[in-house]
mmCIF file of C-alpha atoms and ligand atoms in Angstrom:
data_model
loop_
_atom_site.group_PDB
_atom_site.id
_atom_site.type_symbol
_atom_site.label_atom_id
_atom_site.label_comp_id
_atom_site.label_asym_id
_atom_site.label_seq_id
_atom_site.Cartn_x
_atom_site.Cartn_y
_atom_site.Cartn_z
ATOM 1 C CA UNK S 1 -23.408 6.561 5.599
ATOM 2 C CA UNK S 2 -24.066 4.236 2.588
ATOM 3 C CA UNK S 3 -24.865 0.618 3.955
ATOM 4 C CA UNK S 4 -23.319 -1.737 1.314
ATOM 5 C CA UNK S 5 -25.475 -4.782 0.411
ATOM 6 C CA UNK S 6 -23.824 -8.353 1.862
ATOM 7 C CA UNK S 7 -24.665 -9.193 -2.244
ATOM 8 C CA UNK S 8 -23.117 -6.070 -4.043
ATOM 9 C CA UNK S 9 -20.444 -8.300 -6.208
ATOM 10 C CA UNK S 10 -18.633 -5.343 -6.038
ATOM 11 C CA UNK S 11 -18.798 -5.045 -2.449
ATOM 12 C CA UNK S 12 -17.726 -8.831 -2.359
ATOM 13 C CA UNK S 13 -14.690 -8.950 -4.403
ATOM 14 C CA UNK S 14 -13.348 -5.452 -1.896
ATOM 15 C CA UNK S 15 -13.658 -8.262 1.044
ATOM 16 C CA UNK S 16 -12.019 -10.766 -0.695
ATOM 17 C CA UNK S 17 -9.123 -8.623 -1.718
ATOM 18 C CA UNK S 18 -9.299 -7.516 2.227
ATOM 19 C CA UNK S 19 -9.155 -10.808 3.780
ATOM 20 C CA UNK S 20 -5.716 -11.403 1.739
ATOM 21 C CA UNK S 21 -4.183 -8.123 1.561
ATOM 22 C CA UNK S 22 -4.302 -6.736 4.828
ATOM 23 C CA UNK S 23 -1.458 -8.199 6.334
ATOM 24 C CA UNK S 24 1.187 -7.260 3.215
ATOM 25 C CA UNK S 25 3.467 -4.138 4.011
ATOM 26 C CA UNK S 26 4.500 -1.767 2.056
ATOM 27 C CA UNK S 27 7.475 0.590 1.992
ATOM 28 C CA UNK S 28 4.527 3.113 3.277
ATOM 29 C CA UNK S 29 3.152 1.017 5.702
ATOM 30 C CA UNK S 30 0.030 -0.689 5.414
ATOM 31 C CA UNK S 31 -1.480 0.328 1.668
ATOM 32 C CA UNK S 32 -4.695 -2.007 2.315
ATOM 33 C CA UNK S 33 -7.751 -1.563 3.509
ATOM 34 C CA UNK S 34 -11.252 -1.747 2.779
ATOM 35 C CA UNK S 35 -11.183 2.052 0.984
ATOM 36 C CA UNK S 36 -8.130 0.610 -1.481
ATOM 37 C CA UNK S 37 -9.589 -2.697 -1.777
ATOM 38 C CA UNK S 38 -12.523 -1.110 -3.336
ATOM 39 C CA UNK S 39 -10.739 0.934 -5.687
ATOM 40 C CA UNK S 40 -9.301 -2.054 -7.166
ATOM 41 C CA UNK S 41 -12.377 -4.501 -6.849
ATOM 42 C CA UNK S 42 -14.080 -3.398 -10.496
ATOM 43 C CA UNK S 43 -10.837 -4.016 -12.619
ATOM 44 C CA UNK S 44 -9.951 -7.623 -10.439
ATOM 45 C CA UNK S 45 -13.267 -8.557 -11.468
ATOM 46 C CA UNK S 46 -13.222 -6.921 -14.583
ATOM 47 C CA UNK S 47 -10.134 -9.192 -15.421
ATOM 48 C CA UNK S 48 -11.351 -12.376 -13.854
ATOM 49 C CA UNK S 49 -14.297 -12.096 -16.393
ATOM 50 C CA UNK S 50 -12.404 -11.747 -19.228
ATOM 51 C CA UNK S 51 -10.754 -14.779 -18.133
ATOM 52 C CA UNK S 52 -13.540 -16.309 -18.422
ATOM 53 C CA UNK S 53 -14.597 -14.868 -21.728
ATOM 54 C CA UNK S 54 -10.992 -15.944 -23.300
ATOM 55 C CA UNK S 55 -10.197 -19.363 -21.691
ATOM 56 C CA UNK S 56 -7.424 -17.868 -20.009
ATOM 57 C CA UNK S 57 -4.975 -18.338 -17.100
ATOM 58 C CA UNK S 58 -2.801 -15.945 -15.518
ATOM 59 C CA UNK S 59 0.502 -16.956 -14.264
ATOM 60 C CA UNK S 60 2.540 -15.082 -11.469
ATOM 61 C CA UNK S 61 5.837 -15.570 -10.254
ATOM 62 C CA UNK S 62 5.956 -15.097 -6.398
ATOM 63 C CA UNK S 63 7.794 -11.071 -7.040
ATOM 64 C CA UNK S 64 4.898 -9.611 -8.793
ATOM 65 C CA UNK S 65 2.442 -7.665 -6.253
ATOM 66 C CA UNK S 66 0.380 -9.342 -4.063
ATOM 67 C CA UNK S 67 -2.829 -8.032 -5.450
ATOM 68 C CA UNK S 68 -1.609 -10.013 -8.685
ATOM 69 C CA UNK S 69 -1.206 -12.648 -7.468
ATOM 70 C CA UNK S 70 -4.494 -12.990 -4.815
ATOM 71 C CA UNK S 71 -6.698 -10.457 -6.877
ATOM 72 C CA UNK S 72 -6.412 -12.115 -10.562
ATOM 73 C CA UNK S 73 -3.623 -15.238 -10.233
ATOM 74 C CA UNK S 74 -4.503 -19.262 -11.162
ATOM 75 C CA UNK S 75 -1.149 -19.932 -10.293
ATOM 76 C CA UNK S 76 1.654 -18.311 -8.092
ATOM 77 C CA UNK S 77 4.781 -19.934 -7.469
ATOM 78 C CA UNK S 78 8.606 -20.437 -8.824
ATOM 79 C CA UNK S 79 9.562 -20.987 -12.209
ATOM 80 C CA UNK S 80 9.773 -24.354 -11.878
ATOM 81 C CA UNK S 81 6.045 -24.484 -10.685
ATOM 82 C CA UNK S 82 5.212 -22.259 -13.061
ATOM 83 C CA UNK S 83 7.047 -23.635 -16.032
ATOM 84 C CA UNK S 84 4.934 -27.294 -15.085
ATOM 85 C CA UNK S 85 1.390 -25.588 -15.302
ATOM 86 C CA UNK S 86 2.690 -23.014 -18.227
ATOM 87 C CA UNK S 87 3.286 -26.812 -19.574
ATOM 88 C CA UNK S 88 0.273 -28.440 -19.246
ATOM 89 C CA UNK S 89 -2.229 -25.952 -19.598
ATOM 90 C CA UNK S 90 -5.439 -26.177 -21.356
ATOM 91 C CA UNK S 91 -5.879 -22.978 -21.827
ATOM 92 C CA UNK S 92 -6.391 -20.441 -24.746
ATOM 93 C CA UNK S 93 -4.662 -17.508 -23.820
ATOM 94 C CA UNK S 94 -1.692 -17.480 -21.093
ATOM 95 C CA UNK S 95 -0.620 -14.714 -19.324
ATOM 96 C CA UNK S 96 2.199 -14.282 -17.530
ATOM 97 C CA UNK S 97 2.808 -12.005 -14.969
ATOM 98 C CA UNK S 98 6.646 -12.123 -14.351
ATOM 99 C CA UNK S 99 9.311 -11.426 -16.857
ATOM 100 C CA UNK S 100 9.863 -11.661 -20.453
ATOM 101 C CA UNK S 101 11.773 -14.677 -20.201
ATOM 102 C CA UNK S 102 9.554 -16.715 -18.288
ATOM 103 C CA UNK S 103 6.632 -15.835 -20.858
ATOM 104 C CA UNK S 104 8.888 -17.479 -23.288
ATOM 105 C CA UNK S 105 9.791 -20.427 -21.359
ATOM 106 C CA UNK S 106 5.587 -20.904 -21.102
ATOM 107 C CA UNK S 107 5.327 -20.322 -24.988
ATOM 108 C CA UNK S 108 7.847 -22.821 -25.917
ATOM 109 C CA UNK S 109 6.152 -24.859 -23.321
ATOM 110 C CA UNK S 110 2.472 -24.270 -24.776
ATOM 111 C CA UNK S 111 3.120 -23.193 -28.530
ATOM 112 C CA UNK S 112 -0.104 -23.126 -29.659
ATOM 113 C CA UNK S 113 -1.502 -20.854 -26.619
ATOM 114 C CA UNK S 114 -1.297 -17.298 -26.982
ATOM 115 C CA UNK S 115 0.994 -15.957 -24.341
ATOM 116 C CA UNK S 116 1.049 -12.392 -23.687
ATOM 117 C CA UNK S 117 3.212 -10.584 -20.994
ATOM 118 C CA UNK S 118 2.170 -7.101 -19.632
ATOM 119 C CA UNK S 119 4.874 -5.160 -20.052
ATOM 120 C CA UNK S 120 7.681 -5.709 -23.093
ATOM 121 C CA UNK S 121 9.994 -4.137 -20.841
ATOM 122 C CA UNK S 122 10.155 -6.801 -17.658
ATOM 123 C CA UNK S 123 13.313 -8.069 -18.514
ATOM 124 C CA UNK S 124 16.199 -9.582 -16.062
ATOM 125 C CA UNK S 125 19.620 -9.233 -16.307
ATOM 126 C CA UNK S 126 21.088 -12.494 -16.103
ATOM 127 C CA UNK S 127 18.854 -13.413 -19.068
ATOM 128 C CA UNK S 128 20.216 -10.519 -20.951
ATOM 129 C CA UNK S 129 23.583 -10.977 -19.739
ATOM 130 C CA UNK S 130 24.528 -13.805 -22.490
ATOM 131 C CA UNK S 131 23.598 -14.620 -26.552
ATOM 132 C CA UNK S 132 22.566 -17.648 -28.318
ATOM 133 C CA UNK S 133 26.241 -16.932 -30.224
ATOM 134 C CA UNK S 134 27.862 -16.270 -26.899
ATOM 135 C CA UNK S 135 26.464 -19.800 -25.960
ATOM 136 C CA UNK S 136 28.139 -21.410 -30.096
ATOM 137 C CA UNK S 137 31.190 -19.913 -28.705
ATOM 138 C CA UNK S 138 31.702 -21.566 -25.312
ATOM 139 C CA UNK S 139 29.991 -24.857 -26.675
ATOM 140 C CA UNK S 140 33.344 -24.518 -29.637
ATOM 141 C CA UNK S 141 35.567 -23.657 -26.828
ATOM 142 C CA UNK S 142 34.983 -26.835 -24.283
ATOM 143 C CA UNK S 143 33.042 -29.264 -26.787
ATOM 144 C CA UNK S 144 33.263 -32.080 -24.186
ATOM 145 C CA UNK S 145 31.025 -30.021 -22.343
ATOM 146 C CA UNK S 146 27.528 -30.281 -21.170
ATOM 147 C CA UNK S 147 25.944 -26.497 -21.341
ATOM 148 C CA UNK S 148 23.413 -26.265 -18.657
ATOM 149 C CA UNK S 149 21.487 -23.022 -18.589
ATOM 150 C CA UNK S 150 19.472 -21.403 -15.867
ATOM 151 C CA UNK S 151 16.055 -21.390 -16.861
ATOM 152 C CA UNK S 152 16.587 -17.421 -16.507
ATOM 153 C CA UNK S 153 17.757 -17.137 -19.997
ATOM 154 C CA UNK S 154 16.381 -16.427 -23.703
ATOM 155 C CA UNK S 155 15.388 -19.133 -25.754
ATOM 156 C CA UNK S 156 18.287 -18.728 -28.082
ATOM 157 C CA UNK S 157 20.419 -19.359 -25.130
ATOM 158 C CA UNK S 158 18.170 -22.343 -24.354
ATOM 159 C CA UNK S 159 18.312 -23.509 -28.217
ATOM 160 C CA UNK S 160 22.243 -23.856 -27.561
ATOM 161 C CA UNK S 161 21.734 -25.887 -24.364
ATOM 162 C CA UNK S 162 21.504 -29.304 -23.437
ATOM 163 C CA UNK S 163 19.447 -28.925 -20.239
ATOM 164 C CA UNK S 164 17.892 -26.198 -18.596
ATOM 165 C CA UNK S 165 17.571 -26.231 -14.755
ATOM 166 C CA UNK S 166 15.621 -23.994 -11.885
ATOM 167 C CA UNK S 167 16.913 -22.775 -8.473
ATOM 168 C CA UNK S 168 14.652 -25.849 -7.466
ATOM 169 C CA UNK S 169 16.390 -28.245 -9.377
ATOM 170 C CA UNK S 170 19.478 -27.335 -10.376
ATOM 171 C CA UNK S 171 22.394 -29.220 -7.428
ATOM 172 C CA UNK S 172 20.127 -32.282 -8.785
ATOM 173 C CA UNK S 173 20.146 -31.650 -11.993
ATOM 174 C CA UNK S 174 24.115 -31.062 -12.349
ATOM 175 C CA UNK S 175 25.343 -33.939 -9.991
ATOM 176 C CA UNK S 176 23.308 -36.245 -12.022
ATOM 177 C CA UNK S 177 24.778 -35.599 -15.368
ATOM 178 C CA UNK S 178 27.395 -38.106 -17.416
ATOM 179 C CA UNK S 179 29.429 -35.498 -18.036
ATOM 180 C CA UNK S 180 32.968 -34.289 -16.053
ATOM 181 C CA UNK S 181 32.977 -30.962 -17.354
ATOM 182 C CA UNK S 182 29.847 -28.728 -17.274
ATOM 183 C CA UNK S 183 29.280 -25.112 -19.218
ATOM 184 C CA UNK S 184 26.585 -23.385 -16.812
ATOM 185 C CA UNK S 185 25.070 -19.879 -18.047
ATOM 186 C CA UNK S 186 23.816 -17.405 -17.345
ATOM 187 C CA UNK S 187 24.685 -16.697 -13.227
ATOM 188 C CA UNK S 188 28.470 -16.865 -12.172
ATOM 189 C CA UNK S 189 27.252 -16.503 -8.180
ATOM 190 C CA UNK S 190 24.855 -19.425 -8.848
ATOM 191 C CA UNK S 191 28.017 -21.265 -10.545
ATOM 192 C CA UNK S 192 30.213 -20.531 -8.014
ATOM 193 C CA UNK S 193 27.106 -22.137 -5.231
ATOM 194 C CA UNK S 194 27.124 -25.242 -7.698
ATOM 195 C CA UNK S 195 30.590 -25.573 -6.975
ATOM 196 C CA UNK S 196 30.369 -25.528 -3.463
ATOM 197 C CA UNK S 197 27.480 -27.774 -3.059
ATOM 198 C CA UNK S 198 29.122 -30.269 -5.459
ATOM 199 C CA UNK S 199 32.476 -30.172 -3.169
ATOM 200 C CA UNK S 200 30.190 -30.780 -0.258
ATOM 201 C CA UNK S 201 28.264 -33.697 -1.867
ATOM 202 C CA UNK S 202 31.245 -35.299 -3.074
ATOM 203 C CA UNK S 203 30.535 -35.182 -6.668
ATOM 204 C CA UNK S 204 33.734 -34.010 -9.120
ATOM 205 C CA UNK S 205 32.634 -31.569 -11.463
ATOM 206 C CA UNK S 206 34.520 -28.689 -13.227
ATOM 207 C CA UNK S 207 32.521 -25.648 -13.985
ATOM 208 C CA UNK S 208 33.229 -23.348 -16.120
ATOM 209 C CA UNK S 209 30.394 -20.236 -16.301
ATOM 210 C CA UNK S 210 29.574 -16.976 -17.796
ATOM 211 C CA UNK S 211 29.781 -13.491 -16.091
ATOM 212 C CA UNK S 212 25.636 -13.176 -15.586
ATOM 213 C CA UNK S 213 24.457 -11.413 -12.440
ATOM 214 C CA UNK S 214 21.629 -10.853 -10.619
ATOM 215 C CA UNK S 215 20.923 -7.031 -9.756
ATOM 216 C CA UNK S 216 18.537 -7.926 -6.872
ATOM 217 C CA UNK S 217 20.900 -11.098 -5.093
ATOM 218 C CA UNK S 218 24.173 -9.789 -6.130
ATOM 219 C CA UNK S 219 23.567 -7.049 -3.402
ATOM 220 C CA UNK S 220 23.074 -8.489 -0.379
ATOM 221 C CA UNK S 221 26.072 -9.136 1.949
ATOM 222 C CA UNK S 222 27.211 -11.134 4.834
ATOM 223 C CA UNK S 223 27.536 -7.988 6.908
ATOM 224 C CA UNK S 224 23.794 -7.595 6.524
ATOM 225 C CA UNK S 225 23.457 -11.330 8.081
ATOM 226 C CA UNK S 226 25.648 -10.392 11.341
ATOM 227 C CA UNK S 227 24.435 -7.384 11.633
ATOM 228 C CA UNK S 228 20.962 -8.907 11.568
ATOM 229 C CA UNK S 229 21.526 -11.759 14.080
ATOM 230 C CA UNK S 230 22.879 -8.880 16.384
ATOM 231 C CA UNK S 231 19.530 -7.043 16.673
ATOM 232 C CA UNK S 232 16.917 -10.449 16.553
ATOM 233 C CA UNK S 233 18.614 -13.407 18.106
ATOM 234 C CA UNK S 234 16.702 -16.461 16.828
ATOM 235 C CA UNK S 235 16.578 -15.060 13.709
ATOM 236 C CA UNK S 236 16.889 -17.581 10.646
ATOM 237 C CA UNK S 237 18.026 -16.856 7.156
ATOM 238 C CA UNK S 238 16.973 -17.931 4.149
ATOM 239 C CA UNK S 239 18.839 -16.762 0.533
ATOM 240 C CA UNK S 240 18.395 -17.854 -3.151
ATOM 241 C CA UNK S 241 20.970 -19.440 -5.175
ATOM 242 C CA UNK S 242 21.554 -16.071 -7.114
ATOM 243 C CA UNK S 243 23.222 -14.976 -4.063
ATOM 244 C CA UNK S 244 26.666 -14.359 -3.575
ATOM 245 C CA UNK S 245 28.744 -17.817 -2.237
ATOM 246 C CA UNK S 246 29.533 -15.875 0.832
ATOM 247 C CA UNK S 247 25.874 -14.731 1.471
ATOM 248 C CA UNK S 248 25.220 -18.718 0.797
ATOM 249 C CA UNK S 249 27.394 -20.102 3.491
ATOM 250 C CA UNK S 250 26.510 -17.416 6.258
ATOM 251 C CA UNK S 251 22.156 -18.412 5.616
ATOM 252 C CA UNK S 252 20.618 -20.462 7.271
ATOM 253 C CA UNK S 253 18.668 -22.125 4.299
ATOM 254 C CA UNK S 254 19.182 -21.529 0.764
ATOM 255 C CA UNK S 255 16.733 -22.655 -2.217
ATOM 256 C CA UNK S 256 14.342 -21.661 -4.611
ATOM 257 C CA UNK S 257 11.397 -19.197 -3.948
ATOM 258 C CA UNK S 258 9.151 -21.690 -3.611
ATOM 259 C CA UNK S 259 11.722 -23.895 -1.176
ATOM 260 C CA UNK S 260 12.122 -20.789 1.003
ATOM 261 C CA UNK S 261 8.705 -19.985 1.627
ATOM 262 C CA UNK S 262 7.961 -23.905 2.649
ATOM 263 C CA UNK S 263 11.215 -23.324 4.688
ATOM 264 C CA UNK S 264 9.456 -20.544 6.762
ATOM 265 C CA UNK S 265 6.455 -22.432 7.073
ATOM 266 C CA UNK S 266 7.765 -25.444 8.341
ATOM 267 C CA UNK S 267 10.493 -24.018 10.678
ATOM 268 C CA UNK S 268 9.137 -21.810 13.832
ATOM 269 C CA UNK S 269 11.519 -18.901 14.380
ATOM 270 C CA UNK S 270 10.622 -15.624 16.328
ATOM 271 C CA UNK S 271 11.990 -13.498 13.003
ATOM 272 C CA UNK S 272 13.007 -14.114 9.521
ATOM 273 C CA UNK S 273 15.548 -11.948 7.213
ATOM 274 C CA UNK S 274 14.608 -13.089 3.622
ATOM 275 C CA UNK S 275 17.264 -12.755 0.954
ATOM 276 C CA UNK S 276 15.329 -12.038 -2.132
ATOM 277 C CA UNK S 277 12.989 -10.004 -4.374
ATOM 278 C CA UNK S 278 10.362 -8.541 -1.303
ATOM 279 C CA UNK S 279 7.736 -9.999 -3.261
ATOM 280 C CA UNK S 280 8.099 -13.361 -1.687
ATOM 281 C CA UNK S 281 8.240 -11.462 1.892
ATOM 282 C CA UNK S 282 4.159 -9.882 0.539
ATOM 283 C CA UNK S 283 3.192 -13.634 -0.137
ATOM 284 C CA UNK S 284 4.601 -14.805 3.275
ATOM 285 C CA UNK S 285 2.405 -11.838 5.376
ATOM 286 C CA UNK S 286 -0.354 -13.173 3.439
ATOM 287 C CA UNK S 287 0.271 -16.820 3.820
ATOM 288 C CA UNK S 288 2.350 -17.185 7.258
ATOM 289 C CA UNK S 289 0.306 -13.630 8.931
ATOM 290 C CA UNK S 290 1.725 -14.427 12.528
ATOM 291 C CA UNK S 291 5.584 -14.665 11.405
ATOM 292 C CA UNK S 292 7.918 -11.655 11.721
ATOM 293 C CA UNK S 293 9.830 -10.528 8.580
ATOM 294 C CA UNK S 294 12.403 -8.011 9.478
ATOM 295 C CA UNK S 295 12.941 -6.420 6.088
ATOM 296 C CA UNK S 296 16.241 -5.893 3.862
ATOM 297 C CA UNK S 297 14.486 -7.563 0.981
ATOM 298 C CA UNK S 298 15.244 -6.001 -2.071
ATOM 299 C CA UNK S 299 13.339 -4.569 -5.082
ATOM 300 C CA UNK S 300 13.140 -6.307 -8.464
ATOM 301 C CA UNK S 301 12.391 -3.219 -10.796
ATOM 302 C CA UNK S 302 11.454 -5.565 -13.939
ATOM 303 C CA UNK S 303 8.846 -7.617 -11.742
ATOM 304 C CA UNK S 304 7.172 -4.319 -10.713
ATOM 305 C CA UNK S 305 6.383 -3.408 -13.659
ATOM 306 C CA UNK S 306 3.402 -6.091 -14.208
ATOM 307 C CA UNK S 307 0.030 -4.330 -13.069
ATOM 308 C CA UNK S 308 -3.442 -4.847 -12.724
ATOM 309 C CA UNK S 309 -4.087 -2.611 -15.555
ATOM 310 C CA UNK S 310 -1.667 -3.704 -17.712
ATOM 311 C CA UNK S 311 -2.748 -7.263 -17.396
ATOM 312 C CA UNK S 312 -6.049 -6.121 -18.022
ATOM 313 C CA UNK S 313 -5.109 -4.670 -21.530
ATOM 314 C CA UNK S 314 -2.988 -8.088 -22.230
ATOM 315 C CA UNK S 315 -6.030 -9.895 -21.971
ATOM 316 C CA UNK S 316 -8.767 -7.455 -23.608
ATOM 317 C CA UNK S 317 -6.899 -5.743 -26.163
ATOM 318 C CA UNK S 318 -3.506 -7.190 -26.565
ATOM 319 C CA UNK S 319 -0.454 -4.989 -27.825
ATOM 320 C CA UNK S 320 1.970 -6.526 -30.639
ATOM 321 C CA UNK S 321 5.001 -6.118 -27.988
ATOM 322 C CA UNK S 322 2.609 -7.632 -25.497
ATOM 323 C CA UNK S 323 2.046 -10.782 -27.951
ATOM 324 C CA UNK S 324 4.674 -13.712 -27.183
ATOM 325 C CA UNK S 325 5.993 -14.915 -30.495
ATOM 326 C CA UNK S 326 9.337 -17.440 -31.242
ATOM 327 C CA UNK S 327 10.054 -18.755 -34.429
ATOM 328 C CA UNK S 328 8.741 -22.722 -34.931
ATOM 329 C CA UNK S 329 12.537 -23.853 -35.463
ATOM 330 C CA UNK S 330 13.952 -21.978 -32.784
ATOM 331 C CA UNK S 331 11.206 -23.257 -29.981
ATOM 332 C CA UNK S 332 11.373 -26.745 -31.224
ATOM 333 C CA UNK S 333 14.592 -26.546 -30.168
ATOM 334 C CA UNK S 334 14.664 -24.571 -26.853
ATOM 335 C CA UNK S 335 12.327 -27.088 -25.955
ATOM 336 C CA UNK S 336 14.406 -29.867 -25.756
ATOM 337 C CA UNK S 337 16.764 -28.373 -23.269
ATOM 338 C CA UNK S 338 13.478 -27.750 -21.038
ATOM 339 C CA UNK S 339 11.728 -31.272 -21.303
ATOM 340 C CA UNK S 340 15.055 -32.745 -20.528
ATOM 341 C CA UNK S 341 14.980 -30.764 -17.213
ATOM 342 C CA UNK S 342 11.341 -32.666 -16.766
ATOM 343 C CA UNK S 343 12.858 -35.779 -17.617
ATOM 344 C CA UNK S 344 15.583 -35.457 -14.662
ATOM 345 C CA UNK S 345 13.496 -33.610 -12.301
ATOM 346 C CA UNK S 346 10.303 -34.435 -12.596
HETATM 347 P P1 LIG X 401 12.767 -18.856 -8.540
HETATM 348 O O1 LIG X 401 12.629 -19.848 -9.640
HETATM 349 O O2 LIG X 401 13.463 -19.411 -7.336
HETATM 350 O O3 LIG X 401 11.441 -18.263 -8.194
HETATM 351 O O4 LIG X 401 13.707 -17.680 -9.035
HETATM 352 C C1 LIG X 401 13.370 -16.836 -10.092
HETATM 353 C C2 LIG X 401 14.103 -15.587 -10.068
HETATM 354 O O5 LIG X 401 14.072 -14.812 -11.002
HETATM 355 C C3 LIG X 401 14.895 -15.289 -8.887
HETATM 356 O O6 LIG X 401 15.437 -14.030 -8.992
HETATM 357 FE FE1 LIG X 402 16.073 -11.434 -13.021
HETATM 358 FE FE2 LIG X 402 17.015 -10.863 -10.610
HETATM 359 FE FE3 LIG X 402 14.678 -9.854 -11.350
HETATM 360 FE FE4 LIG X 402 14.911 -12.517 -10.828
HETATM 361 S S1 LIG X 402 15.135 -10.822 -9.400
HETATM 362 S S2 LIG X 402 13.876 -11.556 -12.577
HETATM 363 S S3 LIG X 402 17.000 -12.888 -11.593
HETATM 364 S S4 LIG X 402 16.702 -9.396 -12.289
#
C-alpha cells in the first residue's frame, strides 16, 4: 500500500477537503471521502494558486456546492454579505460563484475589477421575470411611487429603481421609507410577506408588485410543514422570504440565508426542516455537524451549474460570456439604487 508523506501538498489539501466535507450528504449518500477528496485536491489547489497569481477572490453564495465554497471560497454567505465584500474588495479579478445577477450586482459594485461568472447560463427566474421597460412602465403608472427592487434582479431593473433591498434587509428597508405607496419587483410571494410583516408591525404601506417567482420557494407547501411536525416532534422550521405567505406563517423562523443558518445555530432543536435551496442544508452539516436536517430542501438548477472546473477556466482562461461587462451609464446608475440600500442598512 502506498504510504502518503504527512508533507505531500497534495496529500494535504485531500485532508483539508476531508475534514470539511465529510459530514455533507448527498442525494447518494455520503459522496466524500478521502478517495474523492483526492480526486479533487490538484484542481482546488490548482485554483487557489491562480488566485494567487491573479489577485483574485472568489465569491460563493451559500447554494453553490460545498466543495466551492470550503475547497476554493474567500467568502460564502447571502447576497447581502456578499454584495458588502463584492463592494469593498481589493482585488483584481472577482469571481463569483452564484448567479448571473449577483456577478452583476459585484461589477456595478467593483467596476474596475474584472468579474467573471462560471457559467453564462446561471440565471434565476425572478431576475428574468421583469425588464428595465417593464420597470418605465409601472414607475409611469404609480409615479408617487417608490420602486424597490429585490436585489435578485438585472441591472436595468436596478437602473429604474430607487432602492434595492436583500432578504436580510428588506421589512427594514420598506418600513423605513417616506413614501405611502411602494412599487416592489421582482417577487410577488416576497410582496405579499412584506405585506404581512408591515400589517404586523403597524406600518401603512400599499404595495403594489410584479408577477416574479421563485422556482425553488414557490414549491414548498404548508402540507409539507404538518406533515413534517407529525413524524419529528420538536422539529423547527425555518423558510426564506421567497416563500409562499402561507409557508411564511406556518415556519417557525423566516429570513435570509444567512439569518437562517445563525437561526439553527443559536436555537437547539432535535431536527430541522429547511425551506430553501439544499445548499444551505451542505453548509449547515459542515458548520453545525451534530444537528439533524430532515431533508425536503429543494434544488436550485442555475446554482448547480458553478463547478470546480468551470471556475478554474474563469480564472485561467476566461470565456467572453464568462467576462462580466455593463455599460458605464447604465452601472452608474444601478448603483445608486444599491448604495442607497447601504445607506439604510448598513
Ligand atoms: P439570500 O440573499 O437570502 O441568500 O437569497 C438569495 C436567493 O437567491 C434565494 O433564493
Ligand atoms: Fe433565483 Fe430561486 Fe435560484 Fe435563488 S433559488 S437564484 S431566487 S431561482
Amino acid at each position: 500500500m502506498l504510504i502518503k508523506q504527512p508533507d505531500d501538498p497534495l496529500e494535504t489539501e485531500a485532508q483539508r477537503l476531508l475534514y470539511s466535507l465529510m459530514y455533507v450528504d448527498c442525494s447518494a449518500g455520503r459522496k466524500w471521502n478521502i478517495e474523492t477528496c483526492r480526486e479533487i485536491a490538484p484542481l482546488t489547489l490548482e485554483i487557489n494558486r491562480l488566485k494567487r497569481e491573479k489577485n483574485a477572490v472568489i465569491l460563493t453564495h451559500s447554494y453553490v456546492e460545498p466543495e466551492i465554497i470550503y475547497g476554493v471560497g474567500d467568502f460564502r454567505g447571502d447576497s447581502y454579505y456578499l454584495s458588502a465584500r463584492a463592494r469593498e474588495a481589493k482585488a483584481d479579478v472577482i469571481v463569483f460563484a452564484g448567479v448571473v445577477f449577483m456577478a452583476e450586482t459585484a461589477k456595478i459594485l467593483s467596476p474596475d475589477a474584472q468579474v467573471v461568472v462560471p457559467d453564462r447560463g446561471s440565471a434565476c427566474t425572478l431576475a428574468d421575470s421583469i425588464t428595465g421597460e417593464d420597470v418605465r412602465r409601472l414607475k409611469a403608472l404609480y409615479p408617487d411611487a417608490a420602486v424597490v427592487c429585490y436585489i435578485n434582479s438585472t441591472a436595468q431593473v436596478k437602473a429604474e429603481s430607487d432602492v434595492c433591498v436583500t432578504s436580510s434587509n428588506v421589512y427594514d428597508i420598506v418600513s423605513g421609507l417616506a413614501e405611502k405607496r411602494i412599487v416592489f419587483v421582482p417577487d410577488r410571494l416576497m410582496a405579499e410577506n412584506i405585506r404581512k410583516e408591515l400589517a404586523a408591525r403597524g406600518v401603512e404601506k400599499e404595495i403594489i408588485s410584479s408577477d416574479g417567482t421563485c422556482i425553488v420557494h414557490e414549491e414548498f407547501t404548508p402540507e409539507q410543514i404538518a406533515q413534517a411536525r407529525e413524524n419529528f416532534p420538536g422539529l423547527k422550521v425555518a423558510a426564506h422570504p421567497e416563500c409562499t405567505p402561507e409557508v411564511a406563517e406556518q415556519a417557525d423562523f423566516l429570513g435570509s440565508t444567512g439569518a437562517m443558518m445563525k437561526y439553527v445555530k443559536s436555537t437547539d432543536a432535535p431536527y430541522y426542516l429547511m425551506l430553501t435551496e439544499c445548499g444551505l442544508v451542505g453548509r449547515l452539516a459542515v458548520e453545525e455537524p451534530d444537528k439533524n436536517f430532515i431533508g425536503g430542501c429543494r434544488l436550485c438548477p442555475y446554482m448547480k451549474l458553478n463547478s470546480l472546473q468551470n471556475i478554474h477556466r474563469a480564472l485561467s482562461d476566461p470565456q467572453p460570456d464568462q467576462l462580466i461587462t455593463i455599460d458605464d451609464d447604465l452601472s452608474r446608475r444601478a448603483a445608486r439604487c444599491i448604495d442607497r440600500m447601504f445607506e439604510l442598512a448598513p
